[in-house]
Amino acid sequence: MFLLGNTFQNVKIEATWMTYVMIAVYFLILLGIGYYAYKQSTSTLDEYMLGGRNLGALVTALSAGAADMSGWMLMGLPGEVYSVGLSATWIAIGLTVGAWLNYILVAPRLRVYTELADNAITLPDFFEKRVSDHTRILKIISGLVIVVFFTLYTQAGMVSGGVLFESAFGLNYHVGLILTAGIVILYTLFGGYLAVSLTDFFQGVIMLIALVLVPIVALLRLNGLDTFNTITELEPTNLDWFKGTTTIGIISAVAWGLGYFGQPHIIVRFMSIKSHRKLPAARRIGISWMAVSLIGACMTGLIGIAFVNKSGVKLENPETIFVMMSQVLFHPLIAGFFLAAILAAIMSTISSQLLVTSSALTQDFYMLLKKTDINDVTREKEFVLVGRLSVLFVAIVAGAIAWNPNETILAYVGKAWAGFGAAFGPLVLLSLFWKGLSKNGAMTGMVLGALTVIFWIIMQSVLGDDKGIFVLYEIIPGFIISFVSTVLVSLMTPKPEQRIIDEFDEMKRIVRS
């Protein structure tokens, strides 16, 4: 029987203890995976940060997907579709195309090139070795970009955790934030990259199951396919791809796909796979998982329009539509499982971001200050300890920023996504496809890309509702300015040394073999 009226509130109260049991089991599984990874081996920085470059296609694909699709996929995206209708799905389309191109263009070349470039284990390290920058300035700038934007990105995940615990359990937002951060810190701190990848794999499976079941069961409990007629009756633009948005709005949404080329927490997965020959299999698995999951997220928001209307449930925050539907439709234990799916999405991304930021702080700042590098085997334990302390530091800073949120989850993610996409995306592509890239061009493009995004965000805030051209998603001007300036400055500076050109040619030979 369909639940009506204010039954949602009653379900939430009665289900609390059962739901907590499922969440507790989920937490214990994550900590168990973290302990397993810790016992496997995290004694060297290469093992702690990249799992020894020994992961298979399945783990690589699902961990990349889970790290990518944070709480915004189960909260932000369904909430946006619920609010504006089918026109919000352009983001999902752009992301799917962008992820596919990332596997095709970036993955194989980056996997081979980072190993050829003196075993670079971070993007800043790769950039420095790719252009032979002995001044270390490029590494410092790229490390700063990672620390700044990932701290903001991690904040978005922690906000998601706080909102989840507040809406699902009635807990104080700050308690939920602390719980989310605490568990992620523990398994990332000790298990490193292997723990993050294995938990991401586990979390990716949970997310897929949840995003398939919730919209299907909701549709069956309503009027089947006739539910879409109800959605249209409530608001004619709900099922229109183009109404309810603008041309600039569609371009901005699809442009999210550009961000993939510069996301360190995603492309690091390509660097850790056992061989570039395993990437086609990883691509097929990863894109299939992503397409099904995004369709499920969009359908949850869309069907949620009719679901809320018929059930009479009061929904104060659109970004909790998945939470509400899962608790009303399913037995408390199953509802707890679905809440764990949201936590999975949140935690998988936070853990990946913390680890990448930790690697930047360790290798791009600490080693620089100590005038040493990763090849100093006498200091490996020291480097791993610094990496773990960096995880703790970034988590605390991100938590402090997330303490008083003032924007939606999707808005927080969008800003950080644009920052990385504009600062790193063009440089990653040019590093892998153009011999003529110079260190001055790389530095110029990275700085101008990041500054353009920051300037755009500031102007949007200053102008308020009357944004003008600044209504355009900031990744577009940032990406274009970064790409063009990188090419122009590189053309005006001396050609790369022969060793760099030979290394580039060797990379292409191996990828083609």
mmCIF file with all atom_site columns, N, CA and C in Angstrom, residues 155-167 170-180 398-407 409 412:
data_model
loop_
_atom_site.group_PDB
_atom_site.id
_atom_site.type_symbol
_atom_site.label_atom_id
_atom_site.label_alt_id
_atom_site.label_comp_id
_atom_site.label_asym_id
_atom_site.label_entity_id
_atom_site.label_seq_id
_atom_site.pdbx_PDB_ins_code
_atom_site.Cartn_x
_atom_site.Cartn_y
_atom_site.Cartn_z
_atom_site.occupancy
_atom_site.B_iso_or_equiv
_atom_site.pdbx_formal_charge
_atom_site.auth_seq_id
_atom_site.auth_comp_id
_atom_site.auth_asym_id
_atom_site.auth_atom_id
_atom_site.pdbx_PDB_model_num
ATOM 1   N N  . GLN A 1 155 ? 35.150 19.965 0.959  1.00 0.00 ? 155 GLN A N  1
ATOM 2   C CA . GLN A 1 155 ? 34.112 20.643 1.730  1.00 0.00 ? 155 GLN A CA 1
ATOM 3   C C  . GLN A 1 155 ? 32.726 20.248 1.225  1.00 0.00 ? 155 GLN A C  1
ATOM 4   N N  . ALA A 1 156 ? 32.567 20.169 -0.113 1.00 0.00 ? 156 ALA A N  1
ATOM 5   C CA . ALA A 1 156 ? 31.265 19.818 -0.695 1.00 0.00 ? 156 ALA A CA 1
ATOM 6   C C  . ALA A 1 156 ? 30.824 18.430 -0.223 1.00 0.00 ? 156 ALA A C  1
ATOM 7   N N  . GLY A 1 157 ? 31.769 17.493 -0.157 1.00 0.00 ? 157 GLY A N  1
ATOM 8   C CA . GLY A 1 157 ? 31.440 16.151 0.308  1.00 0.00 ? 157 GLY A CA 1
ATOM 9   C C  . GLY A 1 157 ? 31.026 16.139 1.764  1.00 0.00 ? 157 GLY A C  1
ATOM 10  N N  . MET A 1 158 ? 31.707 16.922 2.564  1.00 0.00 ? 158 MET A N  1
ATOM 11  C CA . MET A 1 158 ? 31.378 16.968 3.984  1.00 0.00 ? 158 MET A CA 1
ATOM 12  C C  . MET A 1 158 ? 30.019 17.631 4.220  1.00 0.00 ? 158 MET A C  1
ATOM 13  N N  . VAL A 1 159 ? 29.704 18.634 3.410  1.00 0.00 ? 159 VAL A N  1
ATOM 14  C CA . VAL A 1 159 ? 28.371 19.246 3.475  1.00 0.00 ? 159 VAL A CA 1
ATOM 15  C C  . VAL A 1 159 ? 27.312 18.191 3.142  1.00 0.00 ? 159 VAL A C  1
ATOM 16  N N  . SER A 1 160 ? 27.577 17.367 2.129  1.00 0.00 ? 160 SER A N  1
ATOM 17  C CA . SER A 1 160 ? 26.649 16.297 1.747  1.00 0.00 ? 160 SER A CA 1
ATOM 18  C C  . SER A 1 160 ? 26.405 15.353 2.921  1.00 0.00 ? 160 SER A C  1
ATOM 19  N N  . GLY A 1 161 ? 27.481 14.974 3.616  1.00 0.00 ? 161 GLY A N  1
ATOM 20  C CA . GLY A 1 161 ? 27.348 14.082 4.760  1.00 0.00 ? 161 GLY A CA 1
ATOM 21  C C  . GLY A 1 161 ? 26.527 14.701 5.872  1.00 0.00 ? 161 GLY A C  1
ATOM 22  N N  . GLY A 1 162 ? 26.773 15.963 6.159  1.00 0.00 ? 162 GLY A N  1
ATOM 23  C CA . GLY A 1 162 ? 26.014 16.654 7.198  1.00 0.00 ? 162 GLY A CA 1
ATOM 24  C C  . GLY A 1 162 ? 24.541 16.753 6.861  1.00 0.00 ? 162 GLY A C  1
ATOM 25  N N  . VAL A 1 163 ? 24.236 17.098 5.602  1.00 0.00 ? 163 VAL A N  1
ATOM 26  C CA . VAL A 1 163 ? 22.847 17.218 5.155  1.00 0.00 ? 163 VAL A CA 1
ATOM 27  C C  . VAL A 1 163 ? 22.155 15.857 5.205  1.00 0.00 ? 163 VAL A C  1
ATOM 28  N N  . LEU A 1 164 ? 22.873 14.791 4.824  1.00 0.00 ? 164 LEU A N  1
ATOM 29  C CA . LEU A 1 164 ? 22.291 13.450 4.844  1.00 0.00 ? 164 LEU A CA 1
ATOM 30  C C  . LEU A 1 164 ? 21.870 13.059 6.257  1.00 0.00 ? 164 LEU A C  1
ATOM 31  N N  . PHE A 1 165 ? 22.765 13.186 7.219  1.00 0.00 ? 165 PHE A N  1
ATOM 32  C CA . PHE A 1 165 ? 22.445 12.788 8.588  1.00 0.00 ? 165 PHE A CA 1
ATOM 33  C C  . PHE A 1 165 ? 21.353 13.674 9.185  1.00 0.00 ? 165 PHE A C  1
ATOM 34  N N  . GLU A 1 166 ? 21.334 14.914 8.783  1.00 0.00 ? 166 GLU A N  1
ATOM 35  C CA . GLU A 1 166 ? 20.309 15.836 9.279  1.00 0.00 ? 166 GLU A CA 1
ATOM 36  C C  . GLU A 1 166 ? 18.935 15.469 8.736  1.00 0.00 ? 166 GLU A C  1
ATOM 37  N N  . SER A 1 167 ? 18.849 15.169 7.437  1.00 0.00 ? 167 SER A N  1
ATOM 38  C CA . SER A 1 167 ? 17.552 14.892 6.813  1.00 0.00 ? 167 SER A CA 1
ATOM 39  C C  . SER A 1 167 ? 17.061 13.474 7.100  1.00 0.00 ? 167 SER A C  1
ATOM 40  N N  . GLY A 1 170 ? 17.552 13.178 11.562 1.00 0.00 ? 170 GLY A N  1
ATOM 41  C CA . GLY A 1 170 ? 17.224 14.285 12.448 1.00 0.00 ? 170 GLY A CA 1
ATOM 42  C C  . GLY A 1 170 ? 18.377 14.690 13.336 1.00 0.00 ? 170 GLY A C  1
ATOM 43  N N  . LEU A 1 171 ? 19.584 14.223 12.990 1.00 0.00 ? 171 LEU A N  1
ATOM 44  C CA . LEU A 1 171 ? 20.768 14.601 13.770 1.00 0.00 ? 171 LEU A CA 1
ATOM 45  C C  . LEU A 1 171 ? 21.167 16.040 13.462 1.00 0.00 ? 171 LEU A C  1
ATOM 46  N N  . ASN A 1 172 ? 21.906 16.608 14.353 1.00 0.00 ? 172 ASN A N  1
ATOM 47  C CA . ASN A 1 172 ? 22.469 17.922 14.107 1.00 0.00 ? 172 ASN A CA 1
ATOM 48  C C  . ASN A 1 172 ? 23.404 17.855 12.900 1.00 0.00 ? 172 ASN A C  1
ATOM 49  N N  . TYR A 1 173 ? 23.333 18.844 12.030 1.00 0.00 ? 173 TYR A N  1
ATOM 50  C CA . TYR A 1 173 ? 24.167 18.889 10.824 1.00 0.00 ? 173 TYR A CA 1
ATOM 51  C C  . TYR A 1 173 ? 25.647 18.713 11.152 1.00 0.00 ? 173 TYR A C  1
ATOM 52  N N  . HIS A 1 174 ? 26.105 19.355 12.207 1.00 0.00 ? 174 HIS A N  1
ATOM 53  C CA . HIS A 1 174 ? 27.525 19.313 12.553 1.00 0.00 ? 174 HIS A CA 1
ATOM 54  C C  . HIS A 1 174 ? 27.963 17.928 13.037 1.00 0.00 ? 174 HIS A C  1
ATOM 55  N N  . VAL A 1 175 ? 27.047 17.218 13.712 1.00 0.00 ? 175 VAL A N  1
ATOM 56  C CA . VAL A 1 175 ? 27.353 15.844 14.141 1.00 0.00 ? 175 VAL A CA 1
ATOM 57  C C  . VAL A 1 175 ? 27.530 14.952 12.916 1.00 0.00 ? 175 VAL A C  1
ATOM 58  N N  . GLY A 1 176 ? 26.618 15.118 11.930 1.00 0.00 ? 176 GLY A N  1
ATOM 59  C CA . GLY A 1 176 ? 26.727 14.343 10.697 1.00 0.00 ? 176 GLY A CA 1
ATOM 60  C C  . GLY A 1 176 ? 28.010 14.632 9.949  1.00 0.00 ? 176 GLY A C  1
ATOM 61  N N  . LEU A 1 177 ? 28.395 15.889 9.926  1.00 0.00 ? 177 LEU A N  1
ATOM 62  C CA . LEU A 1 177 ? 29.635 16.286 9.259  1.00 0.00 ? 177 LEU A CA 1
ATOM 63  C C  . LEU A 1 177 ? 30.842 15.618 9.922  1.00 0.00 ? 177 LEU A C  1
ATOM 64  N N  . ILE A 1 178 ? 30.869 15.632 11.234 1.00 0.00 ? 178 ILE A N  1
ATOM 65  C CA . ILE A 1 178 ? 31.994 15.040 11.974 1.00 0.00 ? 178 ILE A CA 1
ATOM 66  C C  . ILE A 1 178 ? 32.048 13.531 11.774 1.00 0.00 ? 178 ILE A C  1
ATOM 67  N N  . LEU A 1 179 ? 30.884 12.859 11.791 1.00 0.00 ? 179 LEU A N  1
ATOM 68  C CA . LEU A 1 179 ? 30.846 11.415 11.568 1.00 0.00 ? 179 LEU A CA 1
ATOM 69  C C  . LEU A 1 179 ? 31.381 11.060 10.180 1.00 0.00 ? 179 LEU A C  1
ATOM 70  N N  . THR A 1 180 ? 30.917 11.781 9.177  1.00 0.00 ? 180 THR A N  1
ATOM 71  C CA . THR A 1 180 ? 31.359 11.535 7.799  1.00 0.00 ? 180 THR A CA 1
ATOM 72  C C  . THR A 1 180 ? 32.869 11.708 7.672  1.00 0.00 ? 180 THR A C  1
ATOM 73  N N  . ALA A 1 398 ? 38.922 21.505 5.562  1.00 0.00 ? 398 ALA A N  1
ATOM 74  C CA . ALA A 1 398 ? 37.688 21.379 4.779  1.00 0.00 ? 398 ALA A CA 1
ATOM 75  C C  . ALA A 1 398 ? 36.465 21.327 5.691  1.00 0.00 ? 398 ALA A C  1
ATOM 76  N N  . GLY A 1 399 ? 36.593 20.604 6.795  1.00 0.00 ? 399 GLY A N  1
ATOM 77  C CA . GLY A 1 399 ? 35.490 20.524 7.751  1.00 0.00 ? 399 GLY A CA 1
ATOM 78  C C  . GLY A 1 399 ? 35.159 21.872 8.351  1.00 0.00 ? 399 GLY A C  1
ATOM 79  N N  . ALA A 1 400 ? 36.181 22.655 8.628  1.00 0.00 ? 400 ALA A N  1
ATOM 80  C CA . ALA A 1 400 ? 35.969 23.997 9.195  1.00 0.00 ? 400 ALA A CA 1
ATOM 81  C C  . ALA A 1 400 ? 35.221 24.892 8.205  1.00 0.00 ? 400 ALA A C  1
ATOM 82  N N  . ILE A 1 401 ? 35.578 24.784 6.910  1.00 0.00 ? 401 ILE A N  1
ATOM 83  C CA . ILE A 1 401 ? 34.901 25.590 5.883  1.00 0.00 ? 401 ILE A CA 1
ATOM 84  C C  . ILE A 1 401 ? 33.453 25.128 5.720  1.00 0.00 ? 401 ILE A C  1
ATOM 85  N N  . ALA A 1 402 ? 33.232 23.799 5.832  1.00 0.00 ? 402 ALA A N  1
ATOM 86  C CA . ALA A 1 402 ? 31.891 23.238 5.641  1.00 0.00 ? 402 ALA A CA 1
ATOM 87  C C  . ALA A 1 402 ? 30.984 23.456 6.855  1.00 0.00 ? 402 ALA A C  1
ATOM 88  N N  . TRP A 1 403 ? 31.519 23.988 7.929  1.00 0.00 ? 403 TRP A N  1
ATOM 89  C CA . TRP A 1 403 ? 30.761 24.109 9.183  1.00 0.00 ? 403 TRP A CA 1
ATOM 90  C C  . TRP A 1 403 ? 29.493 24.951 9.004  1.00 0.00 ? 403 TRP A C  1
ATOM 91  N N  . ASN A 1 404 ? 29.577 25.990 8.194  1.00 0.00 ? 404 ASN A N  1
ATOM 92  C CA . ASN A 1 404 ? 28.423 26.858 7.950  1.00 0.00 ? 404 ASN A CA 1
ATOM 93  C C  . ASN A 1 404 ? 28.194 27.006 6.443  1.00 0.00 ? 404 ASN A C  1
ATOM 94  N N  . PRO A 1 405 ? 27.560 26.015 5.783  1.00 0.00 ? 405 PRO A N  1
ATOM 95  C CA . PRO A 1 405 ? 27.371 26.051 4.327  1.00 0.00 ? 405 PRO A CA 1
ATOM 96  C C  . PRO A 1 405 ? 26.344 27.105 3.920  1.00 0.00 ? 405 PRO A C  1
ATOM 97  N N  . ASN A 1 406 ? 26.551 27.702 2.739  1.00 0.00 ? 406 ASN A N  1
ATOM 98  C CA . ASN A 1 406 ? 25.599 28.707 2.263  1.00 0.00 ? 406 ASN A CA 1
ATOM 99  C C  . ASN A 1 406 ? 25.214 28.514 0.795  1.00 0.00 ? 406 ASN A C  1
ATOM 100 N N  . GLU A 1 407 ? 25.582 27.354 0.215  1.00 0.00 ? 407 GLU A N  1
ATOM 101 C CA . GLU A 1 407 ? 25.207 27.070 -1.169 1.00 0.00 ? 407 GLU A CA 1
ATOM 102 C C  . GLU A 1 407 ? 24.782 25.615 -1.287 1.00 0.00 ? 407 GLU A C  1
ATOM 103 N N  . ILE A 1 409 ? 24.911 21.706 -2.773 1.00 0.00 ? 409 ILE A N  1
ATOM 104 C CA . ILE A 1 409 ? 26.014 20.760 -2.995 1.00 0.00 ? 409 ILE A CA 1
ATOM 105 C C  . ILE A 1 409 ? 26.513 20.873 -4.434 1.00 0.00 ? 409 ILE A C  1
ATOM 106 N N  . TYR A 1 412 ? 28.778 23.905 -4.966 1.00 0.00 ? 412 TYR A N  1
ATOM 107 C CA . TYR A 1 412 ? 30.131 23.715 -4.421 1.00 0.00 ? 412 TYR A CA 1
ATOM 108 C C  . TYR A 1 412 ? 30.976 22.858 -5.359 1.00 0.00 ? 412 TYR A C  1
#
